[in-house]
Structures are given as C-alpha cells and as structure tokens.
PDB file of C-alpha atoms in Angstrom:
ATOM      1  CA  UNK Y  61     -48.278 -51.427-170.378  1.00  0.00           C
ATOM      2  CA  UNK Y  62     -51.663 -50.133-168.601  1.00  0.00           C
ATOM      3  CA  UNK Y  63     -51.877 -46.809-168.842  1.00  0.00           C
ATOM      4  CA  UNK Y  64     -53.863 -44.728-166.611  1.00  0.00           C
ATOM      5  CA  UNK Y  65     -55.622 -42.566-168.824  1.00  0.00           C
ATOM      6  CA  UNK Y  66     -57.324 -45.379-171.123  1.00  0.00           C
ATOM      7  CA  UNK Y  67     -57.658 -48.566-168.187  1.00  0.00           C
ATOM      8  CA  UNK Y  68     -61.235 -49.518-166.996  1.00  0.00           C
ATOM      9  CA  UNK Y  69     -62.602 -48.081-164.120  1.00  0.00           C
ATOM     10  CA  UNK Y  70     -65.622 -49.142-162.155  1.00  0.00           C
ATOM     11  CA  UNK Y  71     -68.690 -47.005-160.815  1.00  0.00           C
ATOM     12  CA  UNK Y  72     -69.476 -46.517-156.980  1.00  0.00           C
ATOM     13  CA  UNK Y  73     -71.386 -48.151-154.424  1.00  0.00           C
ATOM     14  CA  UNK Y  74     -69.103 -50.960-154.830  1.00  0.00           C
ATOM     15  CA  UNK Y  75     -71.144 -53.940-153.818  1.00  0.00           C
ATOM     16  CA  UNK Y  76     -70.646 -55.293-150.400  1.00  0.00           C
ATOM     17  CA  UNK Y  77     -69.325 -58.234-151.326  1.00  0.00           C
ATOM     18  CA  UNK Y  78     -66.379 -56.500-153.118  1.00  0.00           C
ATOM     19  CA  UNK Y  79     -65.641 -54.045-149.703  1.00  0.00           C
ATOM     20  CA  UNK Y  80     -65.748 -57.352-147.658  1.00  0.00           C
ATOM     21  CA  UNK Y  81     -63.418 -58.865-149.938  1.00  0.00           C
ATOM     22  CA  UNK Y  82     -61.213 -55.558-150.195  1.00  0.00           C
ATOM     23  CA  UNK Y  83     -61.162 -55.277-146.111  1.00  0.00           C
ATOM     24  CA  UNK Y  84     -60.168 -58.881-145.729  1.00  0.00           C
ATOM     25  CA  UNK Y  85     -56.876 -58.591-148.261  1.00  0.00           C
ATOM     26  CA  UNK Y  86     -55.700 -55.423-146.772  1.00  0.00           C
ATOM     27  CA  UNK Y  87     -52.715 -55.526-144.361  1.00  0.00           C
ATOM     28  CA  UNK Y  88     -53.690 -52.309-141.726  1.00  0.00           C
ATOM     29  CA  UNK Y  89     -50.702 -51.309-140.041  1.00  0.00           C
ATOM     30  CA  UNK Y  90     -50.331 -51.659-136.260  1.00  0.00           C
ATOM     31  CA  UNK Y  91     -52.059 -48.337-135.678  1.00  0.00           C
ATOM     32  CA  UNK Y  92     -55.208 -49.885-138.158  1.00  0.00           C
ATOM     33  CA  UNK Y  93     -54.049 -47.921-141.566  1.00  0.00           C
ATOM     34  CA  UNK Y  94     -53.897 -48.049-144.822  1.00  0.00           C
ATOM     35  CA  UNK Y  95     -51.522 -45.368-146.689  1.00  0.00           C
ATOM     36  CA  UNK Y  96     -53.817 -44.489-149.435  1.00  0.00           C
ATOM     37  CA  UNK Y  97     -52.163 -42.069-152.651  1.00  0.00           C
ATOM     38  CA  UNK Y  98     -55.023 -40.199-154.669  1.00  0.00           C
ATOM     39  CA  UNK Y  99     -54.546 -39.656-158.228  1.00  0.00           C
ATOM     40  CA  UNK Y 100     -56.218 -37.680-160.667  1.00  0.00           C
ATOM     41  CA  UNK Y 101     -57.952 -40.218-162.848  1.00  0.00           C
ATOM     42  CA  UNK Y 102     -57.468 -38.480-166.224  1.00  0.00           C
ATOM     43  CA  UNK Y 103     -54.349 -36.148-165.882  1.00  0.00           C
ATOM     44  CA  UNK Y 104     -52.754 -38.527-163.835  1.00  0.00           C
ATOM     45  CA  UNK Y 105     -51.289 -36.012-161.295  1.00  0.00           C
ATOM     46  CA  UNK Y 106     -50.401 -37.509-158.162  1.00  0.00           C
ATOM     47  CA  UNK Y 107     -52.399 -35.225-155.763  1.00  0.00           C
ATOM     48  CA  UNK Y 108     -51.552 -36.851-152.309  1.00  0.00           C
ATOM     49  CA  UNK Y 109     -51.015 -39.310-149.771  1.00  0.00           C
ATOM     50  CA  UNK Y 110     -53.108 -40.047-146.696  1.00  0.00           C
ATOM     51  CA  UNK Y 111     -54.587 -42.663-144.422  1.00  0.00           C
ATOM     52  CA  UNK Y 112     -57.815 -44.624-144.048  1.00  0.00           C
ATOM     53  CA  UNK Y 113     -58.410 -47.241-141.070  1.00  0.00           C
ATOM     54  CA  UNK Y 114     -61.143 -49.655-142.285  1.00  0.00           C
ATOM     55  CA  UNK Y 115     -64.407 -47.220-141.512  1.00  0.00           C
ATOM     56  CA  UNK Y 116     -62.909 -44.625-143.839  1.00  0.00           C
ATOM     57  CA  UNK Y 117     -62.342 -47.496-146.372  1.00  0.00           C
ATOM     58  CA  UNK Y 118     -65.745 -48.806-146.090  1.00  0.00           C
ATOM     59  CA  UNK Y 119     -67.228 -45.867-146.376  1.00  0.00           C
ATOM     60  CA  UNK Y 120     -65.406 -44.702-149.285  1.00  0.00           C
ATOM     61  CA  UNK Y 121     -66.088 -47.656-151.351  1.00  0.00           C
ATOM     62  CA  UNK Y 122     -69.952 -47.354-149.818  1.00  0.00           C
ATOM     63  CA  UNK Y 123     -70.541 -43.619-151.257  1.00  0.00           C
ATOM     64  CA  UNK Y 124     -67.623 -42.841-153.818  1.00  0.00           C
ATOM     65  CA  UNK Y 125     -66.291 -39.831-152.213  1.00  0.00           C
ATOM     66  CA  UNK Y 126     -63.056 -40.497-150.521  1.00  0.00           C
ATOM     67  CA  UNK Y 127     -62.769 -40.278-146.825  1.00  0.00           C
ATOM     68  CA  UNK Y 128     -59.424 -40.626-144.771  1.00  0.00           C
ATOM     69  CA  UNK Y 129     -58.334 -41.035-141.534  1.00  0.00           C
ATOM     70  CA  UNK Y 130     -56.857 -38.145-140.098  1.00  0.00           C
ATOM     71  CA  UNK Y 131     -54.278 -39.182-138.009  1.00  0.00           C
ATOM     72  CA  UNK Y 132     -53.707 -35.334-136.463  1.00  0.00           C
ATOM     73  CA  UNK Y 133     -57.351 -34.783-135.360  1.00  0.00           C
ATOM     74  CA  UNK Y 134     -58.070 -38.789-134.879  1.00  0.00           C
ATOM     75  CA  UNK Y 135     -61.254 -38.749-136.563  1.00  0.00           C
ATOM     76  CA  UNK Y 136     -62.303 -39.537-140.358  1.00  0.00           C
ATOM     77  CA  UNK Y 137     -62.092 -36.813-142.198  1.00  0.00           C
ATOM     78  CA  UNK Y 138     -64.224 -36.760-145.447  1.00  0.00           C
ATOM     79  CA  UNK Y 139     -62.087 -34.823-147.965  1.00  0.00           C
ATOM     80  CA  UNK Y 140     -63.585 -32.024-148.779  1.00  0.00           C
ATOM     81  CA  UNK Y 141     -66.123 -31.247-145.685  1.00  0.00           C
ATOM     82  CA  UNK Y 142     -64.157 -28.028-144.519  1.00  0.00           C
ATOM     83  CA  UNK Y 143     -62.558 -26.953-147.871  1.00  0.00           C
ATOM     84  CA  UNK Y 144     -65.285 -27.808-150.234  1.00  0.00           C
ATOM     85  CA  UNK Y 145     -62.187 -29.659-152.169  1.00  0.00           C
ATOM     86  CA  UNK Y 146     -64.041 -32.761-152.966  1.00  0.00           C
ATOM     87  CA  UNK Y 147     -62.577 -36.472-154.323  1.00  0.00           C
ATOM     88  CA  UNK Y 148     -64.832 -38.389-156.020  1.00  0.00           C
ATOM     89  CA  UNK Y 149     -64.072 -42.177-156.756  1.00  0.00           C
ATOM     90  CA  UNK Y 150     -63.226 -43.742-160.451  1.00  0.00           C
ATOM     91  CA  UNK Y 151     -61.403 -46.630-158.828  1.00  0.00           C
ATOM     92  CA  UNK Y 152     -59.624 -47.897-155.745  1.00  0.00           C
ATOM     93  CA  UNK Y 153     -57.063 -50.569-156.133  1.00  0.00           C
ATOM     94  CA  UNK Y 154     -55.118 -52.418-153.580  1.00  0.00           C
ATOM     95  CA  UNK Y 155     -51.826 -53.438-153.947  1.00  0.00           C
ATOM     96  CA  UNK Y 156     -49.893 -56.488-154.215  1.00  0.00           C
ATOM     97  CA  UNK Y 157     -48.992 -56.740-150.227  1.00  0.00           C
ATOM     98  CA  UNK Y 158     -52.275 -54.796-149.277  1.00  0.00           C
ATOM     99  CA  UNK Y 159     -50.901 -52.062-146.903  1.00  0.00           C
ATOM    100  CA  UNK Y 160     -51.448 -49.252-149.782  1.00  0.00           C
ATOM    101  CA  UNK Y 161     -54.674 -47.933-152.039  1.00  0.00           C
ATOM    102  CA  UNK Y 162     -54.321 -45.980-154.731  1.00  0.00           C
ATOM    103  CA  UNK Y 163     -57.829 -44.060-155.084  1.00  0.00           C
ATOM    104  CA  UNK Y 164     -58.575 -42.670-158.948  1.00  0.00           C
ATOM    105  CA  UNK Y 165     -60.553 -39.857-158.440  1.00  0.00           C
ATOM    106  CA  UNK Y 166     -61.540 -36.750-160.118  1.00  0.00           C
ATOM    107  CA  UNK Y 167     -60.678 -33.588-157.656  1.00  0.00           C
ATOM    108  CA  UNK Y 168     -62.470 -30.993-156.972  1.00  0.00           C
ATOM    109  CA  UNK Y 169     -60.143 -27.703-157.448  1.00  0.00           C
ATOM    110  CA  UNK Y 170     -56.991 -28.127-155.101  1.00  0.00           C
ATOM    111  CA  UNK Y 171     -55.783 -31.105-153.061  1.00  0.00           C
ATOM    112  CA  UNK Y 172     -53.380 -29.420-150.850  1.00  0.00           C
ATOM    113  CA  UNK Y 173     -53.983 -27.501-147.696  1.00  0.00           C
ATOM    114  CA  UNK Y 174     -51.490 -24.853-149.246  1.00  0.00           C
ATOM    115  CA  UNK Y 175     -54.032 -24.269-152.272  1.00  0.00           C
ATOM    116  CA  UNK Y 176     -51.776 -26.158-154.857  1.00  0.00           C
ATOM    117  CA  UNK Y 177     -53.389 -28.764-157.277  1.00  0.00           C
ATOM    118  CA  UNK Y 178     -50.706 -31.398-155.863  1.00  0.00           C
ATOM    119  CA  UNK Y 179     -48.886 -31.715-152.204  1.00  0.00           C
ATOM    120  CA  UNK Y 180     -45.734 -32.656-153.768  1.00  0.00           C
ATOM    121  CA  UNK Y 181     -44.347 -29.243-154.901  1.00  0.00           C
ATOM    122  CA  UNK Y 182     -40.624 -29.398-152.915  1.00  0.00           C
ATOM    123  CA  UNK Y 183     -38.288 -30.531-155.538  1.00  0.00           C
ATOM    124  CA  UNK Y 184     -34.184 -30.176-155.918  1.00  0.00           C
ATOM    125  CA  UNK Y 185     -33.306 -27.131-158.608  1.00  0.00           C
ATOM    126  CA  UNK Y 186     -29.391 -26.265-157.831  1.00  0.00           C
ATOM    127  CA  UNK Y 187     -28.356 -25.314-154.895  1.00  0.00           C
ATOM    128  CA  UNK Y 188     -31.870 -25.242-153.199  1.00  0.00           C
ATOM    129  CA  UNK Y 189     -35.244 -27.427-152.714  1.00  0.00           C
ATOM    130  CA  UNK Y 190     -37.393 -25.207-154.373  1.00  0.00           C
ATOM    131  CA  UNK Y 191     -41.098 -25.181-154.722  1.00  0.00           C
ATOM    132  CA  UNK Y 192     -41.876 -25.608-158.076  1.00  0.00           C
ATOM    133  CA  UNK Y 193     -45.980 -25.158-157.947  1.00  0.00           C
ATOM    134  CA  UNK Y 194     -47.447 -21.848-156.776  1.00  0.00           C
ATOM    135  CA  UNK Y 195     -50.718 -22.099-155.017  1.00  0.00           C
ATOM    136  CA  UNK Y 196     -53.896 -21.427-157.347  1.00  0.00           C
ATOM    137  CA  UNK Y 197     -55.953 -20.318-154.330  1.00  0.00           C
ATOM    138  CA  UNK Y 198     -55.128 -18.842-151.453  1.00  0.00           C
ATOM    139  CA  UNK Y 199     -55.540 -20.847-148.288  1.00  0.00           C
ATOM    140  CA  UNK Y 200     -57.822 -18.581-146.689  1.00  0.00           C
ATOM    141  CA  UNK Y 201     -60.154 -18.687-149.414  1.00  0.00           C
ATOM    142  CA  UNK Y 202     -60.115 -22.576-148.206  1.00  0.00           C
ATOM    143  CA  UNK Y 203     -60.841 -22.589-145.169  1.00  0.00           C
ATOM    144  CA  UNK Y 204     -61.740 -19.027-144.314  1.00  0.00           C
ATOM    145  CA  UNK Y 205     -65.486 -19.247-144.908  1.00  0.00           C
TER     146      UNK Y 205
ATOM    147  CA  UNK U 158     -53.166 -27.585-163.733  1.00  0.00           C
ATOM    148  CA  UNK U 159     -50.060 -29.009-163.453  1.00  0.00           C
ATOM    149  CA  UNK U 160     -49.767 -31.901-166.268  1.00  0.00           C
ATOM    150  CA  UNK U 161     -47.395 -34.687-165.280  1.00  0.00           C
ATOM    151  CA  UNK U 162     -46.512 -35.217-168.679  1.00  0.00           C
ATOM    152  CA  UNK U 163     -45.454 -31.777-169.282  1.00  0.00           C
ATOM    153  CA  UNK U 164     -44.352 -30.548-165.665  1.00  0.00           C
ATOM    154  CA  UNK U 165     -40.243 -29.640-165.666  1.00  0.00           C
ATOM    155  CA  UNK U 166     -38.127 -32.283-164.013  1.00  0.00           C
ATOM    156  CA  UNK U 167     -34.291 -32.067-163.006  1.00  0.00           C
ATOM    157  CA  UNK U 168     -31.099 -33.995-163.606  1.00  0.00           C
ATOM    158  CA  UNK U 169     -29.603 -36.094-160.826  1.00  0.00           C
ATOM    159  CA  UNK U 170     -26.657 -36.354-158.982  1.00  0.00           C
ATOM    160  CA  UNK U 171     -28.666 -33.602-157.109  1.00  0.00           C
ATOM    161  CA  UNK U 172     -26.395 -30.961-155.700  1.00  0.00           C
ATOM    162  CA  UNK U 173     -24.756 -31.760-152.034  1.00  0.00           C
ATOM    163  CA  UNK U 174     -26.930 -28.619-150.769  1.00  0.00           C
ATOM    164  CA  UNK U 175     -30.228 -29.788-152.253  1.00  0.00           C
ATOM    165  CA  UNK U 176     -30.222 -32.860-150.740  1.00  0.00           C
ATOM    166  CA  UNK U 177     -29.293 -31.696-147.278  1.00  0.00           C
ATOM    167  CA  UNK U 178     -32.155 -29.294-147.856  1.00  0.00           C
ATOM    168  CA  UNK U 179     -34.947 -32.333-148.598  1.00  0.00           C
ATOM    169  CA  UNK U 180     -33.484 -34.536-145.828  1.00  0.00           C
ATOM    170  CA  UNK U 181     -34.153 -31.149-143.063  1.00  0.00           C
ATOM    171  CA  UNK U 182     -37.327 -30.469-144.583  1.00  0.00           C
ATOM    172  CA  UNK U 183     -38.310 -34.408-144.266  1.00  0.00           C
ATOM    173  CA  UNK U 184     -40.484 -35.546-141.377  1.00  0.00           C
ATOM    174  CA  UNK U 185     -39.590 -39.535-141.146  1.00  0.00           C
ATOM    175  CA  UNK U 186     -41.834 -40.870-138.881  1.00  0.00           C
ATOM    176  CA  UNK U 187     -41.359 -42.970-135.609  1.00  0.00           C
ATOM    177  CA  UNK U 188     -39.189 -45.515-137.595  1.00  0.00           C
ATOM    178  CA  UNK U 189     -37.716 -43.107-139.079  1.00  0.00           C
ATOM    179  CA  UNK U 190     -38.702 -43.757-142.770  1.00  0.00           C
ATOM    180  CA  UNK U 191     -40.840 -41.620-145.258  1.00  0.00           C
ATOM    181  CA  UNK U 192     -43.020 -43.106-147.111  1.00  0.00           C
ATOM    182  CA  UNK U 193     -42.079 -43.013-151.493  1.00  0.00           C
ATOM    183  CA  UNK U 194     -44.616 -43.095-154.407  1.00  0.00           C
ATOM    184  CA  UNK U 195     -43.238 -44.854-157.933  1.00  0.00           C
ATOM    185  CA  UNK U 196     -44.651 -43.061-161.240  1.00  0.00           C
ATOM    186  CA  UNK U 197     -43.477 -43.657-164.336  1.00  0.00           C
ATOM    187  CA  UNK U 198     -42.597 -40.349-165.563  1.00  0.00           C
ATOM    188  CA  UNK U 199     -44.498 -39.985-168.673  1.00  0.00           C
ATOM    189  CA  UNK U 200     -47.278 -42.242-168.532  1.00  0.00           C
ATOM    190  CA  UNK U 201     -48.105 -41.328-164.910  1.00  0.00           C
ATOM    191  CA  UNK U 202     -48.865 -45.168-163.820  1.00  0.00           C
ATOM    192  CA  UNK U 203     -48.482 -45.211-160.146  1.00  0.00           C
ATOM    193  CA  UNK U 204     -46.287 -48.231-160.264  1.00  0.00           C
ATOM    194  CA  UNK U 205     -45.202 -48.638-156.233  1.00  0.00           C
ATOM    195  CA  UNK U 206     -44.979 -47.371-152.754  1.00  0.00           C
ATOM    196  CA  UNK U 207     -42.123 -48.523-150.740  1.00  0.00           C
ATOM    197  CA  UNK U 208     -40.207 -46.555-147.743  1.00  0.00           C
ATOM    198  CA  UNK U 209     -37.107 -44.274-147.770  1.00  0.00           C
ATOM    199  CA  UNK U 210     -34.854 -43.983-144.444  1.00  0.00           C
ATOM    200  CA  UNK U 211     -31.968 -40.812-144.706  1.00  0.00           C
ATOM    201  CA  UNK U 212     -29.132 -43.136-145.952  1.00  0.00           C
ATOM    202  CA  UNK U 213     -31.644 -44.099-148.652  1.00  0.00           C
ATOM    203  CA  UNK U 214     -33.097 -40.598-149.461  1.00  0.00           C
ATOM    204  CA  UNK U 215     -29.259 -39.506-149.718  1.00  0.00           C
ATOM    205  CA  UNK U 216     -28.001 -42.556-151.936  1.00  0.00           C
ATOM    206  CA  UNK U 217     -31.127 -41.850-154.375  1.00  0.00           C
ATOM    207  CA  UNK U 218     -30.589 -38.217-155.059  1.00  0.00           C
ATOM    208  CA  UNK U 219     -26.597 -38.824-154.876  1.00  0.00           C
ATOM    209  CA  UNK U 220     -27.192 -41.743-157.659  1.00  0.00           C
ATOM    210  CA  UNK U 221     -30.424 -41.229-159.641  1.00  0.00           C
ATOM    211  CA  UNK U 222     -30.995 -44.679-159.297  1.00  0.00           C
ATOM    212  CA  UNK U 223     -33.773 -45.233-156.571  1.00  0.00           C
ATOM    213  CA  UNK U 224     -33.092 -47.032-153.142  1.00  0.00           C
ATOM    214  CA  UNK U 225     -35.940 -47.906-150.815  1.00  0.00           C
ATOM    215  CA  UNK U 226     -35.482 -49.330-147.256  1.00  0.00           C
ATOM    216  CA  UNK U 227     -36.508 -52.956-146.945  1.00  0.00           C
ATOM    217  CA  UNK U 228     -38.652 -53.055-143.791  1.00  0.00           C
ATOM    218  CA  UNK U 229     -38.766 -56.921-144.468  1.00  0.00           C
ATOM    219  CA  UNK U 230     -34.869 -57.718-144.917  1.00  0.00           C
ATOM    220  CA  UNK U 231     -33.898 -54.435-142.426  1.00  0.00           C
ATOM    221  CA  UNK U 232     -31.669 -52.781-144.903  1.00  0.00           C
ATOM    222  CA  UNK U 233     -30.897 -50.804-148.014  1.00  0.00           C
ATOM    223  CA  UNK U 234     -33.330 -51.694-151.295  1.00  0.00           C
ATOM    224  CA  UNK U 235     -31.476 -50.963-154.277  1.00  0.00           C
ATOM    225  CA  UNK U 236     -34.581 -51.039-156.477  1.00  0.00           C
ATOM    226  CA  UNK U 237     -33.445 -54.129-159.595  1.00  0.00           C
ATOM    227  CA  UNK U 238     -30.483 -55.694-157.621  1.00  0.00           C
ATOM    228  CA  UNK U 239     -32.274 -58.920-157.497  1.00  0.00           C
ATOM    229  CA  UNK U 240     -34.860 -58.618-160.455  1.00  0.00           C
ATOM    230  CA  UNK U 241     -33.167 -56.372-163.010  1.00  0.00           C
ATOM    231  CA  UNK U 242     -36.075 -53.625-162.886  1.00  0.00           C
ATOM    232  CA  UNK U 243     -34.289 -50.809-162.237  1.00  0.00           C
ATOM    233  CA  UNK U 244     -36.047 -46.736-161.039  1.00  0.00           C
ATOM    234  CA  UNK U 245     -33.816 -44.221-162.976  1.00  0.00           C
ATOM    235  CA  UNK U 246     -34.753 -40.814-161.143  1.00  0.00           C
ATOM    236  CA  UNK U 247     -36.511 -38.119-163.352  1.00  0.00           C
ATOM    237  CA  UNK U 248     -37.060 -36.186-160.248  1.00  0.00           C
ATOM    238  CA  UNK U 249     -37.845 -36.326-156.540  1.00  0.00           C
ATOM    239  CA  UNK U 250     -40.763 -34.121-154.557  1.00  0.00           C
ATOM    240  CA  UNK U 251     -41.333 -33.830-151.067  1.00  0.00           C
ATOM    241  CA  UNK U 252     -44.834 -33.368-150.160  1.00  0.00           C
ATOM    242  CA  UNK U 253     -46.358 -30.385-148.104  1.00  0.00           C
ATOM    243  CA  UNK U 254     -46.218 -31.754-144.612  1.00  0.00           C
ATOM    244  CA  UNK U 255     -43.131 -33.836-146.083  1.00  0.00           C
ATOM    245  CA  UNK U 256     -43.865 -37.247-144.736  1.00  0.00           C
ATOM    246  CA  UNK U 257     -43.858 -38.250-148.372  1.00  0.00           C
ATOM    247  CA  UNK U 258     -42.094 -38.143-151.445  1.00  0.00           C
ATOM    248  CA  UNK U 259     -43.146 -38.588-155.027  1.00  0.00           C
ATOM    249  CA  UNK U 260     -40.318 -40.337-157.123  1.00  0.00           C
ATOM    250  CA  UNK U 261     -41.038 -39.493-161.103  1.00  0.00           C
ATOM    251  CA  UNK U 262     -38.669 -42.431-162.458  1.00  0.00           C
ATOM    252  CA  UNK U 263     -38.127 -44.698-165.917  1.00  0.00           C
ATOM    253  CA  UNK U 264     -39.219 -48.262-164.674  1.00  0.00           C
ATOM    254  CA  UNK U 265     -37.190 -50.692-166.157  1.00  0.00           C
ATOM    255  CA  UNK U 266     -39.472 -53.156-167.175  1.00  0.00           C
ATOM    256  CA  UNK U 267     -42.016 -54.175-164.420  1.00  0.00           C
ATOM    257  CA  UNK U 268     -42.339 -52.497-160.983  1.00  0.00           C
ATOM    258  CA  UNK U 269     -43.700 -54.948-158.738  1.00  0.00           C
ATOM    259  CA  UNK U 270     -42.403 -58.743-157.220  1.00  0.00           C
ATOM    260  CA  UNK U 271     -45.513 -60.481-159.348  1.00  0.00           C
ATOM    261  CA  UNK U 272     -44.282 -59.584-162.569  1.00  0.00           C
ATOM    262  CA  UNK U 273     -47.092 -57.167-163.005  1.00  0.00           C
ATOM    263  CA  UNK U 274     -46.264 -53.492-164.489  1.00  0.00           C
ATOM    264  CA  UNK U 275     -47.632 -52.050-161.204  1.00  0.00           C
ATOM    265  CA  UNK U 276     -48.505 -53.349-157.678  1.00  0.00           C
ATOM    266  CA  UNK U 277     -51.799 -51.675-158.123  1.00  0.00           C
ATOM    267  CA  UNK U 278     -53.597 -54.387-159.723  1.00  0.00           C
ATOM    268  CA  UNK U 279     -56.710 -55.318-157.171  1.00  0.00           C
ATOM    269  CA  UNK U 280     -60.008 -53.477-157.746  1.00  0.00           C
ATOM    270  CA  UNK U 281     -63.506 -54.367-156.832  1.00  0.00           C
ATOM    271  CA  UNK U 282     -65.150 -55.756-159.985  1.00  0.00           C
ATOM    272  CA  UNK U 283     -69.414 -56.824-158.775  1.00  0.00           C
ATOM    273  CA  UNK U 284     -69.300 -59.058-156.499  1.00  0.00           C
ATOM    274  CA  UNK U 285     -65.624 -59.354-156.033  1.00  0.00           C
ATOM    275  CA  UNK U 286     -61.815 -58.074-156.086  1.00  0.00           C
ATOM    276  CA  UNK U 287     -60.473 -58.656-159.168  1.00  0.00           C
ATOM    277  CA  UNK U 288     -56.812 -59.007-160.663  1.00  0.00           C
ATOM    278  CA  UNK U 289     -57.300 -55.996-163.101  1.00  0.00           C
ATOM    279  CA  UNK U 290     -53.888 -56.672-164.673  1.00  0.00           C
ATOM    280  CA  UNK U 291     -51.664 -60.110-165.344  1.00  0.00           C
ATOM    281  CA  UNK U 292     -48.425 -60.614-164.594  1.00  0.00           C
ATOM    282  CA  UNK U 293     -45.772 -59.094-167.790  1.00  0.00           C
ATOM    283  CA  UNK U 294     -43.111 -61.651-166.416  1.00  0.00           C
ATOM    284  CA  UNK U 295     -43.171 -64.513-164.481  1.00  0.00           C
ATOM    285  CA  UNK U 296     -41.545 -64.435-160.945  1.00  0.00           C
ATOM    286  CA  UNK U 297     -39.035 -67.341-161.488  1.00  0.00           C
ATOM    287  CA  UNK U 298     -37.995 -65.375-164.566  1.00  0.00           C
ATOM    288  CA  UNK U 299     -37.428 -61.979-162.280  1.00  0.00           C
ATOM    289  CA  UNK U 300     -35.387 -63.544-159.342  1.00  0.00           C
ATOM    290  CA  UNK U 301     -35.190 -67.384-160.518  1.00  0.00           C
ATOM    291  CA  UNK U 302     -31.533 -66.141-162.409  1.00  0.00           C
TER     292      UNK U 302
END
C-alpha cells in the first residue's frame, strides 16, 4: 500500500516535456476543467477541492505554487494572492481517467475562506450536521488587509 | 491542525435528520451531482473521486457502504458490486461552499478499475508522466469473475 506520508515526490519546474505530456492525458470537462483536490503532503489532510482549465495547470506545474481556476470570478486565481494562504507543490498526479489532480502541497496557514485548516468541516453528529472544525483565524484577518 | 489520523469520526446509519440536513446544505451542480473524494481513513491515501446525486448521498449515509453515481452507465454505483472493493463509511463531510464531500472510508482492497491502490498514480517524472504505482491486482482478476 503507498502511503502518502513516505511515497516519492518530485521538485518543481516540472520540465516541459512532462506538462505537455500531463495536458495531453487530461480529460477537461466541457467547460475546459480539471477538478483538482489539494492535500497536505505530510499530514495528509484533505484541504480542498477546486478547478484548473489548462493555463492554471501549466502554470502550476511551471512555478510550483498552485493556481486554480476560479469558476465564480472567471479568472485564475493563484491561491494565496488575496489571503496570503499560499500552496506550494510536492507533487501533482493525474488520475486514471484524467478529469481529476490531486496536488501534494504544503499550505500555508488555512485553506478555507472560513479560516479553517480544511473546507470539509460539515459532518453528521446525531440529530444535526454539525461543524466539527472551528476556524483558527478569523476571516477578516484574511482578507481584511 | 486537524490530523486525519486522529480527527473524531461517526458511526453510520446516520440519523434520518442528519442526512436531510447534508442533502439541504448540498449545492449539486447543473447535473445535479456533487462531486466525492475517497480517503482511506487512517492512512489518508486519496484513493478516488467519483460523483454523488441525492438518491446516492441518501443510500450512503442510510448504509455506510458508499454509492457513487455512474455518469458512464447513468445510474446508481454501488462502490465493489462488480469488483469486490468495497468503501465502508468512517464518516462523510461536506465542504464549505458544499459542492463537495470528503468520504473517510476502509477500502477494501484496491480503489481504482486498474487494479492500482489509488487512481492517483500519474506524476511528471523528467522528461515524462510516469506510472508512480503498479497495478495490486490485475483487471481480469477484479471484474473477469
């Protein structure tokens, strides 16, 4: 079984060849995404899930911080550039039908908006869906400056 | 920081309430699906992504055993019908803008169609996108029985 913590990872620029070869097995959707889930290399945490169309992909293999799409504003949105909240690459692997990434990265404080580590805090406890992380900065502090 | 190995989790059947609570909060998207994340619940591999309509979301949390929707075959994905490799729930999180959910789950032996432990197995490698993990089981022996 690979586990996350020990596998090999790679170091960024990759080469051109590799993003050519990476672009050509990936299966965009019909608006021209990619989901992409970042992961925390070493904890493991799943911190999120966004898009990138094939610019953001490019130039997130090209520079080794990840940069999305963002599908709200409809512009690529370099994680981190308004928050400070910065992804930087250990890996990016495609998957077996290529319409998904999964981006190893080590994050830089929080990866939600809300100002939780993780986006997925909205889990089923009894009776309720309950959020079981608080945030560890405020969301102000975020984006206020 | 939350640690995925650590972090509390829940039993399943989720309660009646619970689950009508997730499936309000959910935001499927113009097919009506949400997109699902596969991690194996104490090693934290990222093992799939797949998609999740209501009747799916429901079934899963109703049955702790997890059920995707099969764009491809246009219906319900009970996750090891065919192959065996069955997703026991450990729990279920809906993401912050909850287009997404994170299943934490006990992978019954390999999680994706090539036999491989996880369908996250291409990676740029110098000059190239390599295989960064072989196939566990072969394919004839997953859905040749």
């Amino acid at each position: 079984m690979m586990d996350i913590m020990t596998s090999e990872t790679t170091t960024f620029p990759a080469s051109t060849a590799a993003a050519d070869a990476m672009v050509a097995e990936a299966r965009f959707n019909a608006d021209g995404l990619l989901a992409c889930i970042a992961q925390q290399h070493d904890t493991g945490e799943v911190l999120m899930m966004a898009w990138m169309n094939e610019d953001a992909l490019r130039e997130t293999l090209r520079t080794g911080r990840v940069c999305y799409w963002s599908r709200s504003r409809g512009k690529l949105w370099r994680k981190g550039e308004s928050s400070g909240q910065e992804q930087h690459l250990k890996d990016l692997r495609l998957d077996c039908d290529g319409d998904t990434v999964l981006a190893l990265v080590d994050q830089t404080g929080v990866a939600c908006h809300t100002g939780r580590r993780s986006c997925f805090y909205k889990a089923p406890r009894g009776e309720v869906l309950a959020n079981i992380t608080e945030p560890e900065i405020a969301p102000e502090d975020l984006y206020g400056r």
